[in-house]
């Protein structure tokens, strides 16, 4: 039954609404200007393009969620991925919808403003403080700049603030209602999102966990609550704040890996099994290969080491020189190397030492862990050999401590063939005892000397065509990836004669067997590679050290118009920046005084107010610390924009601290009034300096050289002038 | 014999421990009487609330019984136990001390440095000097004359007196179990816990091995443990502040801190531990409202004096002695600035006299101003293919060498033949010719080998004829056009004419092809940093009069600062090499891999540094156990479960004593994860000491909590049995693994007939 009258009562916080609209306006207006690649868009853009083409890549700068959000914008705007992101300042063609590319970060950046408003309310400060915090964020030039382009900081800040807001909302809602757990769930989700956008989110997440465990600890100490209730609440928190984020984090990777199913430029970094799971590339070659390596199989062996470059065991019709440059002698037998390109000379045939045949019998006899085999080079029919003379080892060309590996030629000298190798499958626990294509990682142990076939990573001289050296080394130490070899290409040999076989080796492999590795294996491999891949540490013109951020010593030029002086810089609002620093100092000073006085038994503040003050410190000062201090220990190239998350916490702190001063420290009306006047003046100057730097924030209007000179408030800022 | 003694001691101590507990918590009865929480209607809770009452009554009874006997017997008894620990510790460490009679592992460094002190020769090392000074002193006192060269591990000592230095280290190392015993005794008031700890350390093969050789580690750990012991004793004195013993322990803490830091920078971690403890202590005092602010200020000042000023003074004194003793030029000179070198007798800058202003035609050496920056250097070798242009390498080199010499030429090659040579002025354009190879200092638009944004610097041309890329503009920093370039004093920049970049030393070490010397580049960033500034050190020009430059002597504080920066640079410069298997911090607690001290193959006398795996794995397990126990105890306390007095005491020991030790372990272990330098297994040993002490406390309390599961007589039996098992495990595993420390010959472990057959439990062990 419809009940009449149908009444909807809505309460709208007009101030909040107004602030949100202003935020949207400052962040979204003229979003597609400049119609050119701005700063790090050149970096993120590549990945967006790769997403559009669904091509696999590795980016060590952060987990995939951030890239996926950017790619979502591109997808919605109909971007097809056909744009070459090669230099900053390149014009976008009309086919690229710049607006949609930049939309999501901008919206996230805009939403930070109302979030800060709400967060201040949750910290139990007044609406006026909330408005102050929102205004500081609204009028911060650096945040505007960072939001308006295809960059990730604003997204990170948004999720971090959302996590704190929802957690505090959960904490402040009275115990009885169950709906409050939806807030906790939201908190967990946004934590996962924050971590998924940038690794820096981890520190905020840890802070939040710390806060939550403090609250839980006091809950455990609360004896008015029954044991059962305590248990349930603890379990709920555990699930929402630990289990859910971890699952979601894995989920981002799941989506990422499902989206990117084509082979691409970074394939080489991954294992053969991983590569085979991608369409194109290796899987095109390996598709349809027999799985189990048998006697008579024709194989290519790829080194498991990706250092210095991925390569395959190789031999060719050239011998080791009789004497090396340093005067040592060699066996003068056929060279065995590691070659980084696909080549017909990479084919080897697995032979049973007891039989002469080089074909696979029927049924095929698979090779197992511990079996002894010989390896015959397909094109030259030389046996893979490692020589030990009666008196001395013949040393490898570049690594004299190890044995040389060669293709054996019988020169009829006193150098007998020692070409038996034992198959040692190092991941047999995970896979199986049978030698499998792609999946098994095999060590080839020389039977006579128990040395192991190894890629030394050194390039040979000219006589070896600068290919990589392969050696056999006796082992004392444990695991190393340069010892492992995997079969990549594989087929069962059928031809009896050498000529026939050569023709066979030149032909591509094909029979159909489907082969997959599990999602978890892919996930762990990708995550591990992302954390361990080291990129060249590069000096950058605009890089800065963390201590310079506090005083904003440096700026970053994001974009300069190709013909005029119009330009965009990452410069913060100097006045707000100062306010933030002052409030940080003031809070610490106040906290020390309060703490010492409380310790001495002076109760300056009522307990509720004290709690509020402590909570403010935990969230804001704690947030600043966890987002700033880790950078001091990092060795990578850092930029001013890394400081922005930390800065947001300070903007949250400033108005709240002022309110605290106003209500609890100043008693006389006169002082309070003075404070209000000061505040208005500061706000006004914040606004004015925002206005002043607007041309550098939005890139328009164009300023003259003199005006630009006037904006150079600090000598260390680097503002560009175009010579006319 | 010793075994049996120890067992009987153990049985007795079980009782005395409860006595000592009584002493520290006299007002126990009241706290126990907390009513059970009104909310808990659970049946289990009520029974749990009842049970402890029985316990306390019984324990009260027993303690009352033992009270009389305990007070009488505890002192001599504990003294006997202490003597036992001291005896066992000394005998295990001093046994076979002189074996093997050759240089083992790092003895080659620290023995050599000890010799340098005896010879008074200046050297450079990445560690502060105290440890090596003590080694030198020990050698000197026992008649070692400093003549053994310590060239490489394996060299026979022959007639040289090396046992004194080893003995000194071993004696200091023998104090470790004793200190650990005393610390645990103080923290837990339980002889069993202390004995468990002592057993773990006395019978640990790793601890024995590392104490028996001329190394810094026993000295370092001695100071660390002594500092912790004095700190714990000092905490104990808090009920009678400003008494003589209070001051004594405070001052001893400070002295030991200075000692620890003076041996290795790892001492910083124990300073941090003591610092945190002191802050906590002061915070506690601040909350004590019976103390006036003046009292608190006194406390504060006393600690500032005892724990900051005194150690600082001692530390600086150590350096002062170091500089006074080492006054002869030696192998470490090149690491230091020109001013520093002028102090050293025998150095060419000592009382140097040379032409004062740089002139054309002079032969010079050019030194980078970055601290521990090298001399501009070149040699016949070329850059390898793929690294810029294939021209002659130019590097920075820290040692003095004839390849550091350069000739100063005008850009247009015509030297004024007659008369006094012209002087080089600010803004002049010059050409620097390498004296040995007669190539010119050259740069061009190829990227530098390591710092990719910079340009490559090479040696180019034949006999001094090159091209326009060989021209450099000399600029005196802070100078004006026409200023002269003062030798040794002026900071000079060399600007490349053609590309506008500035000669720069990045401080990065080149790979093997560059002989691991330091990269020199031409930087397009013109910021004024010491890396791009150079000074002229040697200046030879026969046509100019030499002027004495003895005014250069630097201030003591300057030397101190400089040597610290050089040490820190040196430390961070010890990067792991790519082709070497390097030890990772996570390897250490699981005893993944040890270190070869001596010998590799079957015929050699082999000593292998590896902790006793049984004990180490026990340590690791108790670490987990401790965390669980402390979590359970804290939740129980926080939730207000009614607990017996004994358990409350136990949880206090766990939380306070255990917490301190856990913090110590963390502080000595966690920082290694963030270190970029090359790490070794033996870095874990200080942390391992803390871990062993924690194990003592944990296992002791675990055994004492046996009555949670069993009724009294059985629980006591279980407790005794547990203690026995622990003791025997320690002894037996020591028996199994003792060849690691005391040396083994014959076949390796994987072959039959080896002393260690069947004991190679992990593939990564190398014996």
GROMACS .gro file of C-alpha atoms in nm, chain A residues 217-227 230 466 476-479 536 538-541 595-596 599-601, chain B residues 39 283-284 286-289 291-293 296 450-454 525 581 593 634-635 637-641 766:
model
   54
  217UNK     CA    1   4.319  -0.274   2.272
  218UNK     CA    2   4.106  -0.035   2.474
  219UNK     CA    3   3.802  -0.236   2.372
  220UNK     CA    4   3.965  -0.549   2.514
  221UNK     CA    5   4.028  -0.360   2.835
  222UNK     CA    6   3.666  -0.248   2.857
  223UNK     CA    7   3.518  -0.489   3.111
  224UNK     CA    8   3.163  -0.372   3.063
  225UNK     CA    9   3.158  -0.544   2.725
  226UNK     CA   10   3.101  -0.918   2.725
  227UNK     CA   11   3.369  -1.157   2.606
  230UNK     CA   12   3.468  -0.839   2.215
  466UNK     CA   13   8.072  -1.146  -2.829
  476UNK     CA   14   7.974  -2.537  -0.304
  477UNK     CA   15   7.692  -2.298  -0.267
  478UNK     CA   16   7.322  -2.325  -0.299
  479UNK     CA   17   7.074  -2.194  -0.543
  536UNK     CA   18   6.860   0.264  -1.371
  538UNK     CA   19   6.866   0.846  -1.307
  539UNK     CA   20   6.943   1.197  -1.212
  540UNK     CA   21   6.665   1.433  -1.308
  541UNK     CA   22   6.681   1.804  -1.353
  595UNK     CA   23   5.204   1.562   2.800
  596UNK     CA   24   5.459   1.687   3.049
  599UNK     CA   25   5.244   1.364   3.371
  600UNK     CA   26   5.298   1.608   3.656
  601UNK     CA   27   4.932   1.587   3.746
  763UNK     CA   28   3.002  -0.956   3.381
 1007UNK     CA   29   5.925   0.956   3.183
 1008UNK     CA   30   5.855   0.732   3.481
 1010UNK     CA   31   5.836   1.265   3.568
 1011UNK     CA   32   5.517   1.086   3.659
 1012UNK     CA   33   5.634   1.034   4.014
 1013UNK     CA   34   5.459   1.324   4.184
 1015UNK     CA   35   5.962   1.416   4.327
 1016UNK     CA   36   6.000   1.786   4.287
 1017UNK     CA   37   6.095   1.938   3.956
 1020UNK     CA   38   6.384   1.554   3.819
 1174UNK     CA   39   7.779   0.500  -1.473
 1175UNK     CA   40   7.622   0.843  -1.438
 1176UNK     CA   41   7.433   0.840  -1.764
 1177UNK     CA   42   7.336   1.205  -1.765
 1178UNK     CA   43   7.696   1.317  -1.750
 1249UNK     CA   44   7.486   2.059  -1.399
 1305UNK     CA   45   7.720  -1.490  -0.306
 1317UNK     CA   46   7.526  -2.031   0.598
 1358UNK     CA   47   4.886  -0.903   2.799
 1359UNK     CA   48   4.538  -0.986   2.680
 1361UNK     CA   49   4.587  -0.873   3.207
 1362UNK     CA   50   4.408  -0.617   2.992
 1363UNK     CA   51   4.089  -0.817   3.000
 1364UNK     CA   52   4.121  -0.845   3.376
 1365UNK     CA   53   4.119  -1.221   3.412
 1490UNK     CA   54   8.029  -2.554   0.373
   0.00000   0.00000   0.00000
